[in-house]
């Protein structure tokens, strides 16, 4: 009888394949990149197959890895079902995610979370950072993944994201000598920051659209109404970065921080997976 597969190595393989990164897989498992690499080598040795192709910038499935991945997912799912039949059952937690952070990556991140532990029920609230942090502080959310605001304290830095000036390629960006801008509501830190940078650079601007969130401002950009300061991860499809071409001031990195009061090991693991998947984009 052959020795059974080590589930830890199978889980490391699935995460590395899905997140296309040993680093992200290590974050999801609260481990190290070297430990993930060791587990993958152990699994490949056990199977006698090379499952992942590694380059300095990318991790991708080999042909044999593509063939093994569905079976690996099924094995992990069967393991989770077996545990649920004992005493684990479903668990839940609530998390708020800034709309700037969620961007277009949220569906993939939720799919990754479900693949790792289908028994976790996650309640997700997407909104602005200045709305989510007070909700967390009031105890309405177990965790938040938000852009750091000047008044915020604590939390763990989980990523830094570039902010750029985006517009539709055919947009009419100027109204005379004034830059046409689409902004977020007055409570948004990115709005305040971007307009202050324009003022400091001596660039006249006119506000032609104000939106209450990424979806609204992204729609204005896609419609060609104006230029907007956006995180690169949430720029609408078809838009382009126009800051250098238009001579607009550079914008700083946005810090994204995790605040969490999640204590249970299983939900902590689920939250790590969610963060790692969001970072993977």
Coordinates of N, CA, C and O in Angstrom, one line a residue, residues 8-195:
X8 N -0.9 18.7 4.1 CA -0.3 20.1 4.2 C 0.4 20.4 2.9 O 0.4 21.6 2.5
X9 N 1.1 19.4 2.3 CA 1.8 19.7 1.0 C 0.8 19.9 -0.1 O 1.1 20.8 -1.0
X10 N -0.3 19.2 -0.1 CA -1.3 19.4 -1.1 C -1.9 20.8 -1.0 O -2.1 21.5 -2.0
X11 N -2.2 21.2 0.2 CA -2.8 22.6 0.4 C -1.8 23.6 0.0 O -2.2 24.6 -0.6
X12 N -0.5 23.5 0.3 CA 0.5 24.4 -0.1 C 0.6 24.5 -1.7 O 0.7 25.6 -2.2
X13 N 0.4 23.3 -2.3 CA 0.4 23.3 -3.8 C -0.7 24.1 -4.4 O -0.6 24.9 -5.3
X14 N -1.9 23.9 -3.8 CA -3.1 24.5 -4.4 C -3.1 26.0 -4.2 O -3.4 26.8 -5.1
X15 N -2.6 26.5 -3.0 CA -2.5 27.9 -2.8 C -1.4 28.5 -3.6 O -1.7 29.6 -4.2
X16 N -0.3 27.9 -3.8 CA 0.8 28.5 -4.6 C 0.3 28.5 -6.1 O 0.6 29.5 -6.8
X17 N -0.5 27.5 -6.5 CA -1.0 27.5 -7.9 C -2.0 28.6 -8.1 O -2.0 29.4 -9.1
X18 N -2.9 28.8 -7.1 CA -4.0 29.8 -7.3 C -3.5 31.2 -7.1 O -3.9 32.1 -7.9
X19 N -2.6 31.4 -6.2 CA -2.1 32.8 -5.9 C -0.8 33.1 -6.8 O -0.4 34.2 -6.8
X20 N -0.3 32.1 -7.5 CA 0.8 32.2 -8.4 C 2.0 32.8 -7.7 O 2.8 33.7 -8.2
X21 N 2.2 32.4 -6.4 CA 3.3 33.0 -5.6 C 3.5 32.2 -4.4 O 2.5 31.9 -3.7
X22 N 4.7 31.8 -4.1 CA 5.1 31.2 -2.9 C 4.9 32.1 -1.7 O 4.5 31.7 -0.6
X23 N 5.2 33.4 -1.9 CA 5.1 34.4 -0.9 C 3.7 34.5 -0.4 O 3.4 34.5 0.8
X24 N 2.7 34.7 -1.4 CA 1.3 34.8 -1.0 C 0.8 33.5 -0.3 O 0.0 33.6 0.6
X25 N 1.2 32.4 -0.8 CA 0.8 31.1 -0.2 C 1.3 31.0 1.2 O 0.6 30.6 2.1
X26 N 2.5 31.5 1.5 CA 3.1 31.5 2.8 C 2.3 32.4 3.7 O 2.0 32.1 4.9
X27 N 1.9 33.6 3.2 CA 1.1 34.5 4.0 C -0.3 33.9 4.4 O -0.7 34.0 5.5
X28 N -0.9 33.2 3.4 CA -2.2 32.6 3.7 C -2.1 31.5 4.7 O -3.0 31.3 5.5
X29 N -0.9 30.8 4.8 CA -0.7 29.7 5.7 C 0.0 30.1 7.0 O 0.3 29.3 7.8
X30 N 0.3 31.4 7.1 CA 1.1 31.9 8.2 C 2.4 31.1 8.4 O 2.8 30.7 9.4
X31 N 3.1 31.0 7.2 CA 4.3 30.3 7.1 C 5.4 31.1 6.5 O 5.3 32.3 6.5
X32 N 6.4 30.5 5.9 CA 7.5 31.2 5.3 C 7.6 30.6 3.8 O 7.2 29.5 3.5
X33 N 8.2 31.4 3.0 CA 8.4 31.1 1.6 C 9.2 29.8 1.5 O 8.9 28.9 0.7
X34 N 10.3 29.7 2.3 CA 11.1 28.5 2.3 C 10.4 27.2 2.7 O 10.6 26.2 2.2
X35 N 9.5 27.4 3.7 CA 8.7 26.2 4.1 C 7.7 25.8 3.0 O 7.5 24.6 2.8
X36 N 7.1 26.7 2.3 CA 6.2 26.4 1.2 C 7.0 25.7 0.1 O 6.6 24.7 -0.5
X37 N 8.2 26.2 -0.2 CA 9.1 25.6 -1.2 C 9.4 24.1 -0.8 O 9.4 23.2 -1.7
X38 N 9.7 23.9 0.5 CA 10.1 22.6 0.9 C 8.9 21.6 0.8 O 9.0 20.5 0.3
X39 N 7.7 22.1 1.1 CA 6.5 21.3 1.0 C 6.2 20.9 -0.5 O 5.8 19.8 -0.8
X40 N 6.4 21.9 -1.4 CA 6.2 21.6 -2.8 C 7.2 20.6 -3.3 O 6.8 19.6 -4.1
X41 N 8.4 20.7 -2.9 CA 9.5 19.7 -3.3 C 9.1 18.3 -2.8 O 9.3 17.3 -3.5
X42 N 8.6 18.3 -1.5 CA 8.3 17.0 -0.9 C 7.1 16.4 -1.7 O 7.1 15.1 -1.9
X43 N 6.1 17.2 -2.1 CA 5.0 16.6 -2.8 C 5.4 16.1 -4.2 O 5.0 15.1 -4.7
X44 N 6.2 16.9 -4.9 CA 6.7 16.6 -6.2 C 7.5 15.3 -6.1 O 7.4 14.4 -7.0
X45 N 8.3 15.1 -5.1 CA 9.1 13.9 -4.9 C 8.2 12.7 -4.7 O 8.4 11.6 -5.2
X46 N 7.2 12.9 -3.9 CA 6.2 11.8 -3.6 C 5.5 11.4 -4.9 O 5.3 10.2 -5.1
X47 N 5.1 12.3 -5.7 CA 4.4 12.0 -6.9 C 5.3 11.7 -8.1 O 4.8 11.1 -9.1
X48 N 6.6 12.0 -8.0 CA 7.5 11.8 -9.1 C 7.1 12.7 -10.3 O 7.4 12.3 -11.4
X49 N 6.6 13.8 -10.0 CA 6.2 14.8 -11.1 C 6.5 16.2 -10.7 O 6.5 16.6 -9.5
X50 N 6.9 17.0 -11.7 CA 7.1 18.4 -11.5 C 5.8 19.1 -11.7 O 5.2 19.1 -12.8
X51 N 5.3 19.8 -10.6 CA 3.9 20.3 -10.6 C 3.9 21.8 -10.9 O 3.0 22.3 -11.5
X52 N 5.0 22.5 -10.6 CA 5.0 24.0 -10.8 C 6.3 24.4 -11.4 O 7.4 23.8 -11.1
X53 N 6.2 25.3 -12.3 CA 7.4 25.9 -13.0 C 7.7 27.2 -12.3 O 6.8 28.1 -12.1
X54 N 8.9 27.4 -11.8 CA 9.3 28.5 -11.0 C 10.2 29.4 -11.8 O 11.2 28.9 -12.3
X55 N 10.0 30.7 -11.8 CA 10.9 31.7 -12.3 C 11.0 32.8 -11.2 O 10.2 32.8 -10.3
X56 N 12.0 33.7 -11.3 CA 12.1 34.7 -10.3 C 10.9 35.6 -10.1 O 10.6 36.1 -9.1
X57 N 10.0 35.7 -11.2 CA 8.9 36.6 -11.1 C 7.6 35.9 -11.2 O 6.5 36.5 -10.9
X58 N 7.6 34.6 -11.4 CA 6.3 33.9 -11.6 C 6.3 32.5 -11.2 O 7.3 31.8 -11.3
X59 N 5.2 32.0 -10.7 CA 5.0 30.6 -10.5 C 3.8 30.2 -11.3 O 2.7 30.8 -11.3
X60 N 4.0 29.1 -12.1 CA 2.8 28.7 -13.0 C 2.8 27.2 -13.0 O 3.8 26.5 -12.7
X61 N 1.7 26.6 -13.3 CA 1.5 25.2 -13.3 C 2.2 24.6 -14.5 O 2.2 25.1 -15.6
X62 N 2.8 23.4 -14.3 CA 3.3 22.6 -15.4 C 2.1 21.8 -16.0 O 1.0 21.9 -15.4
X63 N 2.3 21.1 -17.1 CA 1.3 20.3 -17.6 C 0.8 19.3 -16.7 O -0.5 19.1 -16.5
X64 N 1.7 18.7 -15.9 CA 1.3 17.7 -14.9 C 0.6 18.3 -13.7 O -0.3 17.7 -13.1
X65 N 1.1 19.5 -13.4 CA 0.4 20.3 -12.3 C -1.0 20.6 -12.7 O -1.9 20.5 -11.8
X66 N -1.3 21.0 -13.9 CA -2.7 21.3 -14.4 C -3.5 20.0 -14.3 O -4.7 20.1 -13.9
X67 N -3.0 18.9 -14.6 CA -3.7 17.6 -14.5 C -4.0 17.2 -13.0 O -5.1 16.7 -12.7
X68 N -3.1 17.5 -12.1 CA -3.2 17.2 -10.7 C -4.1 18.1 -9.9 O -4.7 17.7 -8.9
X69 N -4.2 19.4 -10.3 CA -4.9 20.4 -9.5 C -6.3 20.0 -9.2 O -6.7 20.2 -8.0
X70 N -7.2 19.6 -10.1 CA -8.5 19.2 -9.8 C -8.6 18.1 -8.7 O -9.4 18.2 -7.8
X71 N -7.7 17.1 -8.8 CA -7.7 16.0 -7.8 C -7.3 16.6 -6.5 O -7.8 16.2 -5.4
X72 N -6.3 17.5 -6.5 CA -5.9 18.1 -5.2 C -7.0 18.9 -4.6 O -7.2 18.8 -3.3
X73 N -7.8 19.6 -5.3 CA -8.9 20.4 -4.8 C -9.9 19.4 -4.2 O -10.5 19.6 -3.1
X74 N -10.2 18.3 -4.9 CA -11.2 17.3 -4.4 C -10.7 16.7 -3.1 O -11.5 16.4 -2.2
X75 N -9.4 16.4 -3.0 CA -8.9 15.8 -1.8 C -9.1 16.7 -0.6 O -9.5 16.3 0.5
X76 N -8.7 18.0 -0.8 CA -8.9 19.0 0.3 C -10.4 19.2 0.7 O -10.7 19.3 1.9
X77 N -11.2 19.2 -0.3 CA -12.7 19.3 -0.1 C -13.2 18.1 0.7 O -14.0 18.3 1.6
X78 N -12.8 17.0 0.4 CA -13.2 15.8 1.1 C -12.7 15.8 2.5 O -13.4 15.4 3.5
X79 N -11.5 16.3 2.7 CA -11.0 16.4 4.1 C -11.8 17.4 4.9 O -12.2 17.1 6.1
X80 N -12.2 18.5 4.3 CA -13.0 19.5 5.0 C -14.4 18.9 5.4 O -14.9 19.1 6.5
X81 N -15.0 18.2 4.4 CA -16.3 17.5 4.7 C -16.2 16.5 5.8 O -17.1 16.4 6.7
X82 N -15.1 15.8 5.9 CA -14.9 14.8 7.0 C -14.8 15.5 8.3 O -15.4 15.1 9.3
X83 N -14.1 16.6 8.4 CA -14.0 17.4 9.6 C -15.4 17.9 10.1 O -15.7 17.9 11.2
X84 N -16.1 18.5 9.1 CA -17.5 19.0 9.4 C -18.4 18.0 9.9 O -19.3 18.3 10.7
X85 N -18.2 16.7 9.5 CA -19.1 15.6 10.0 C -18.8 15.3 11.5 O -19.6 14.7 12.2
X86 N -17.6 15.8 12.0 CA -17.3 15.5 13.4 C -17.8 16.7 14.2 O -18.9 16.6 14.7
X87 N -17.0 17.6 14.5 CA -17.5 18.7 15.4 C -17.2 20.1 14.9 O -17.5 21.0 15.7
X88 N -16.6 20.3 13.8 CA -16.2 21.7 13.4 C -17.4 22.4 12.9 O -17.7 23.5 13.5
X89 N -18.2 21.9 11.9 CA -19.3 22.6 11.4 C -18.9 24.0 10.8 O -17.8 24.3 10.8
X90 N -19.9 24.7 10.3 CA -19.6 26.0 9.7 C -19.2 27.0 10.8 O -19.7 27.0 11.9
X91 N -18.3 27.9 10.4 CA -18.0 29.1 11.3 C -18.2 30.3 10.4 O -18.2 30.3 9.2
X92 N -18.3 31.5 11.1 CA -18.5 32.7 10.3 C -17.8 33.8 11.0 O -17.4 33.8 12.2
X93 N -17.5 34.8 10.2 CA -16.9 36.1 10.7 C -17.3 37.2 9.7 O -17.7 36.9 8.5
X94 N -17.2 38.4 10.1 CA -17.6 39.6 9.3 C -16.3 40.4 9.0 O -15.5 40.6 9.9
X95 N -16.2 40.9 7.8 CA -15.1 41.7 7.4 C -15.5 42.8 6.5 O -16.3 42.6 5.6
X96 N -15.0 44.0 6.8 CA -15.2 45.1 5.9 C -14.0 45.4 5.0 O -12.9 45.3 5.5
X97 N -14.2 45.6 3.7 CA -13.1 45.8 2.8 C -13.4 47.1 2.0 O -14.4 47.4 1.5
X98 N -12.4 48.0 2.1 CA -12.5 49.2 1.4 C -12.7 49.0 -0.1 O -12.1 48.1 -0.7
X99 N -13.6 49.8 -0.7 CA -13.9 49.6 -2.1 C -12.7 49.8 -3.0 O -12.5 49.3 -4.0
X100 N -11.7 50.7 -2.5 CA -10.5 50.9 -3.2 C -9.6 49.6 -3.2 O -8.9 49.4 -4.1
X101 N -9.7 48.8 -2.2 CA -8.9 47.6 -2.0 C -9.6 46.5 -2.8 O -8.9 45.7 -3.4
X102 N -10.9 46.4 -2.7 CA -11.6 45.3 -3.3 C -11.4 45.3 -4.8 O -11.1 44.3 -5.4
X103 N -11.7 46.4 -5.4 CA -11.5 46.5 -6.9 C -12.2 45.4 -7.6 O -13.2 44.9 -7.3
X104 N -11.5 44.9 -8.6 CA -12.0 43.8 -9.4 C -11.5 42.4 -8.9 O -11.8 41.4 -9.5
X105 N -10.7 42.5 -7.8 CA -10.1 41.2 -7.3 C -11.0 40.5 -6.3 O -10.7 39.3 -6.0
X106 N -12.0 41.1 -5.8 CA -12.8 40.5 -4.8 C -13.4 39.1 -5.2 O -13.4 38.2 -4.4
X107 N -14.1 39.0 -6.3 CA -14.6 37.7 -6.7 C -13.6 36.6 -6.6 O -13.9 35.5 -6.1
X108 N -12.4 36.8 -7.2 CA -11.4 35.8 -7.2 C -11.0 35.5 -5.7 O -10.7 34.3 -5.4
X109 N -10.8 36.5 -4.9 CA -10.4 36.3 -3.5 C -11.4 35.5 -2.7 O -11.1 34.6 -2.0
X110 N -12.7 35.7 -3.0 CA -13.8 35.0 -2.3 C -13.8 33.5 -2.8 O -14.0 32.6 -2.0
X111 N -13.6 33.3 -4.1 CA -13.5 32.0 -4.6 C -12.3 31.2 -4.0 O -12.4 30.0 -3.6
X112 N -11.2 31.9 -3.8 CA -10.0 31.3 -3.2 C -10.3 30.9 -1.7 O -10.0 29.8 -1.3
X113 N -11.0 31.8 -1.0 CA -11.3 31.5 0.4 C -12.3 30.3 0.5 O -12.1 29.4 1.3
X114 N -13.3 30.2 -0.4 CA -14.2 29.1 -0.4 C -13.5 27.8 -0.7 O -13.8 26.7 -0.2
X115 N -12.5 27.9 -1.7 CA -11.8 26.7 -2.1 C -10.9 26.1 -0.9 O -10.8 24.9 -0.7
X116 N -10.4 27.0 -0.1 CA -9.5 26.6 1.0 C -10.4 26.0 2.2 O -10.0 25.0 2.7
X117 N -11.5 26.6 2.5 CA -12.3 26.2 3.6 C -13.8 26.5 3.3 O -14.3 27.6 3.6
X118 N -14.5 25.6 2.6 CA -15.9 25.8 2.2 C -16.8 26.0 3.4 O -17.9 26.5 3.3
X119 N -16.4 25.6 4.6 CA -17.2 25.7 5.8 C -17.2 27.0 6.5 O -17.9 27.2 7.5
X120 N -16.4 28.0 6.0 CA -16.4 29.3 6.5 C -17.4 30.2 5.8 O -17.4 30.3 4.6
X121 N -18.3 30.8 6.6 CA -19.3 31.7 6.1 C -18.7 33.1 6.4 O -18.6 33.5 7.6
X122 N -18.5 33.9 5.4 CA -17.9 35.2 5.6 C -18.9 36.3 5.2 O -19.5 36.2 4.1
X123 N -19.2 37.2 6.1 CA -20.1 38.3 5.8 C -19.2 39.5 5.4 O -18.4 40.0 6.2
X124 N -19.3 39.9 4.1 CA -18.4 41.0 3.6 C -19.2 42.3 3.4 O -20.3 42.3 2.9
X125 N -18.6 43.4 3.9 CA -19.2 44.7 3.7 C -18.2 45.5 2.9 O -17.1 45.7 3.4
X126 N -18.5 46.0 1.7 CA -17.6 46.8 1.0 C -18.1 48.3 1.1 O -19.3 48.6 0.9
X127 N -17.2 49.1 1.4 CA -17.5 50.6 1.6 C -16.3 51.4 1.6 O -15.1 50.9 1.4
X128 N -16.4 52.6 2.0 CA -15.3 53.5 2.2 C -14.6 53.3 3.5 O -15.2 52.8 4.5
X129 N -13.3 53.6 3.5 CA -12.5 53.3 4.7 C -13.0 54.1 5.9 O -13.0 53.7 7.0
X130 N -13.4 55.4 5.6 CA -13.9 56.2 6.7 C -15.2 55.8 7.3 O -15.6 56.2 8.4
X131 N -15.9 54.9 6.6 CA -17.2 54.3 7.1 C -16.9 53.0 7.8 O -17.5 52.7 8.8
X132 N -15.9 52.2 7.3 CA -15.7 50.9 7.8 C -14.9 50.9 9.1 O -15.2 50.1 10.0
X133 N -14.0 51.8 9.3 CA -13.2 51.9 10.6 C -14.1 52.2 11.8 O -14.0 51.5 12.8
X134 N -15.0 53.1 11.7 CA -15.9 53.4 12.8 C -16.8 52.1 13.1 O -17.1 51.8 14.3
X135 N -17.2 51.5 12.0 CA -18.1 50.3 12.2 C -17.3 49.2 13.0 O -17.8 48.5 13.8
X136 N -16.0 49.0 12.6 CA -15.1 48.1 13.3 C -15.0 48.5 14.8 O -15.0 47.6 15.7
X137 N -14.7 49.8 15.0 CA -14.5 50.2 16.4 C -15.8 50.1 17.2 O -15.7 49.9 18.5
X138 N -17.0 50.1 16.6 CA -18.2 49.9 17.3 C -18.5 48.4 17.5 O -19.5 48.1 18.2
X139 N -17.7 47.5 17.0 CA -17.9 46.1 17.2 C -18.8 45.5 16.2 O -19.2 44.3 16.3
X140 N -19.1 46.2 15.1 CA -20.0 45.7 14.1 C -19.4 44.7 13.1 O -20.0 44.0 12.4
X141 N -18.0 44.8 13.0 CA -17.3 44.0 12.1 C -16.1 43.3 12.9 O -15.5 43.9 13.8
X142 N -15.8 42.1 12.5 CA -14.7 41.4 13.2 C -13.3 41.8 12.7 O -12.3 41.7 13.4
X143 N -13.3 42.3 11.4 CA -12.0 42.7 10.8 C -12.3 43.7 9.7 O -13.4 43.7 9.2
X144 N -11.4 44.5 9.4 CA -11.5 45.4 8.3 C -10.1 45.5 7.5 O -9.1 45.4 8.1
X145 N -10.2 45.6 6.2 CA -9.1 45.8 5.4 C -9.3 47.1 4.7 O -10.1 47.3 3.8
X146 N -8.5 48.1 5.1 CA -8.9 49.5 4.7 C -7.6 50.3 4.4 O -6.5 50.0 4.9
X147 N -7.8 51.4 3.7 CA -6.7 52.3 3.5 C -6.5 53.1 4.8 O -7.4 53.4 5.5
X148 N -5.2 53.3 5.1 CA -4.9 54.0 6.3 C -5.3 55.5 6.2 O -4.8 56.2 5.3
X149 N -6.1 56.0 7.1 CA -6.4 57.4 7.2 C -5.5 58.0 8.3 O -5.0 57.4 9.2
X150 N -5.3 59.4 8.2 CA -4.4 60.0 9.1 C -4.7 59.8 10.6 O -3.8 59.7 11.4
X151 N -6.0 59.6 10.9 CA -6.4 59.5 12.3 C -6.3 58.0 12.8 O -6.4 57.7 14.0
X152 N -6.1 57.1 11.9 CA -6.1 55.7 12.3 C -4.9 55.3 13.1 O -3.8 55.8 12.8
X153 N -5.0 54.4 14.0 CA -3.9 53.9 14.8 C -4.0 52.3 14.8 O -5.0 51.7 14.7
X154 N -2.8 51.7 14.9 CA -2.7 50.3 15.0 C -3.0 49.6 13.6 O -2.9 50.3 12.6
X155 N -3.3 48.4 13.7 CA -3.5 47.6 12.5 C -2.1 47.1 11.9 O -1.1 47.5 12.3
X156 N -2.2 46.2 11.0 CA -1.1 45.6 10.4 C -1.0 46.0 8.9 O -1.9 45.8 8.2
X157 N 0.2 46.5 8.5 CA 0.4 46.9 7.1 C 0.4 45.6 6.3 O 1.2 44.7 6.5
X158 N -0.5 45.5 5.3 CA -0.6 44.3 4.5 C -0.2 44.5 3.0 O 0.1 43.6 2.3
X159 N -0.3 45.8 2.6 CA 0.1 46.1 1.2 C 0.2 47.6 1.0 O -0.4 48.4 1.8
X160 N 1.0 48.0 0.1 CA 1.0 49.4 -0.4 C 0.7 49.4 -1.9 O 1.2 48.6 -2.6
X161 N -0.2 50.3 -2.2 CA -0.7 50.4 -3.6 C -0.4 51.7 -4.2 O -0.5 52.8 -3.6
X162 N -0.1 51.7 -5.5 CA 0.2 52.9 -6.2 C -1.1 53.6 -6.6 O -2.2 53.0 -6.8
X163 N -1.1 55.0 -6.5 CA -2.2 55.8 -7.0 C -1.8 56.5 -8.2 O -0.6 57.0 -8.3
X164 N -2.6 56.5 -9.2 CA -2.3 57.2 -10.4 C -3.5 58.1 -11.0 O -4.6 58.0 -10.4
X165 N -3.2 58.8 -12.0 CA -4.2 59.6 -12.7 C -4.7 58.8 -13.9 O -4.0 58.5 -14.8
X166 N -6.0 58.5 -13.9 CA -6.6 57.6 -14.9 C -7.7 58.4 -15.7 O -8.4 59.2 -15.2
X167 N -7.8 58.0 -17.0 CA -8.8 58.6 -17.9 C -9.0 57.7 -19.0 O -8.2 56.8 -19.3
X168 N -10.1 57.8 -19.7 CA -10.4 57.1 -20.9 C -9.5 57.6 -22.0 O -9.1 58.8 -22.0
X169 N -9.0 56.7 -22.9 CA -8.0 57.2 -23.9 C -8.5 58.3 -24.7 O -7.7 59.1 -25.2
X170 N -9.8 58.4 -25.0 CA -10.4 59.5 -25.8 C -11.0 60.6 -25.0 O -11.7 61.4 -25.6
X171 N -10.7 60.6 -23.7 CA -11.3 61.7 -22.9 C -10.8 63.1 -23.2 O -9.7 63.3 -23.6
X172 N -11.8 64.0 -23.1 CA -11.4 65.4 -23.2 C -11.0 65.8 -21.7 O -11.9 66.1 -20.9
X173 N -9.7 65.9 -21.5 CA -9.2 66.1 -20.1 C -9.2 67.5 -19.6 O -9.1 67.8 -18.4
X174 N -9.3 68.5 -20.6 CA -9.2 69.9 -20.2 C -10.4 70.6 -20.6 O -11.0 70.4 -21.6
X175 N -10.8 71.6 -19.7 CA -11.8 72.5 -20.0 C -11.1 73.9 -20.0 O -10.9 74.5 -19.0
X176 N -10.7 74.3 -21.2 CA -9.8 75.5 -21.3 C -8.5 75.2 -20.6 O -7.8 74.2 -20.9
X177 N -8.1 76.0 -19.6 CA -6.9 75.8 -18.9 C -7.0 74.9 -17.7 O -6.1 74.7 -17.0
X178 N -8.3 74.5 -17.4 CA -8.5 73.7 -16.2 C -8.7 72.2 -16.5 O -9.3 71.8 -17.5
X179 N -8.1 71.4 -15.6 CA -8.2 70.0 -15.7 C -9.6 69.5 -15.2 O -10.0 69.9 -14.2
X180 N -10.2 68.7 -16.0 CA -11.5 68.2 -15.7 C -11.3 66.9 -14.8 O -10.6 66.0 -15.2
X181 N -11.8 67.0 -13.6 CA -11.6 65.9 -12.6 C -12.9 65.3 -12.1 O -13.9 66.0 -12.0
X182 N -12.9 64.0 -11.9 CA -13.9 63.2 -11.3 C -13.4 62.8 -9.9 O -12.3 62.3 -9.8
X183 N -14.1 63.2 -8.9 CA -13.6 62.9 -7.5 C -14.6 62.1 -6.7 O -15.8 61.9 -7.1
X184 N -14.1 61.6 -5.6 CA -15.0 60.9 -4.6 C -15.6 62.0 -3.7 O -15.3 63.2 -3.8
X185 N -16.5 61.5 -2.8 CA -17.2 62.4 -1.9 C -16.2 63.2 -1.0 O -15.0 62.7 -0.9
X186 N -16.6 64.2 -0.4 CA -15.7 65.1 0.3 C -15.0 64.4 1.5 O -14.0 64.9 2.0
X187 N -15.5 63.3 2.0 CA -14.9 62.6 3.1 C -13.8 61.7 2.7 O -13.1 61.1 3.5
X188 N -13.5 61.6 1.4 CA -12.5 60.6 0.9 C -11.1 61.3 1.0 O -10.9 62.4 0.5
X189 N -10.2 60.5 1.6 CA -8.8 61.0 1.7 C -8.1 61.2 0.3 O -7.3 62.1 0.1
X190 N -8.4 60.3 -0.6 CA -7.8 60.4 -1.9 C -8.2 61.6 -2.6 O -7.4 62.3 -3.3
X191 N -9.5 62.0 -2.5 CA -9.9 63.3 -3.1 C -9.1 64.5 -2.5 O -8.6 65.3 -3.3
X192 N -9.1 64.5 -1.2 CA -8.3 65.6 -0.6 C -6.9 65.7 -1.0 O -6.3 66.7 -1.3
X193 N -6.2 64.5 -1.0 CA -4.8 64.4 -1.4 C -4.6 64.8 -2.8 O -3.7 65.6 -3.1
X194 N -5.4 64.3 -3.8 CA -5.2 64.6 -5.2 C -5.4 66.1 -5.5 O -4.6 66.7 -6.2
X195 N -6.4 66.6 -5.0 CA -6.7 68.1 -5.2 C -5.7 69.0 -4.6 O -5.3 70.0 -5.2

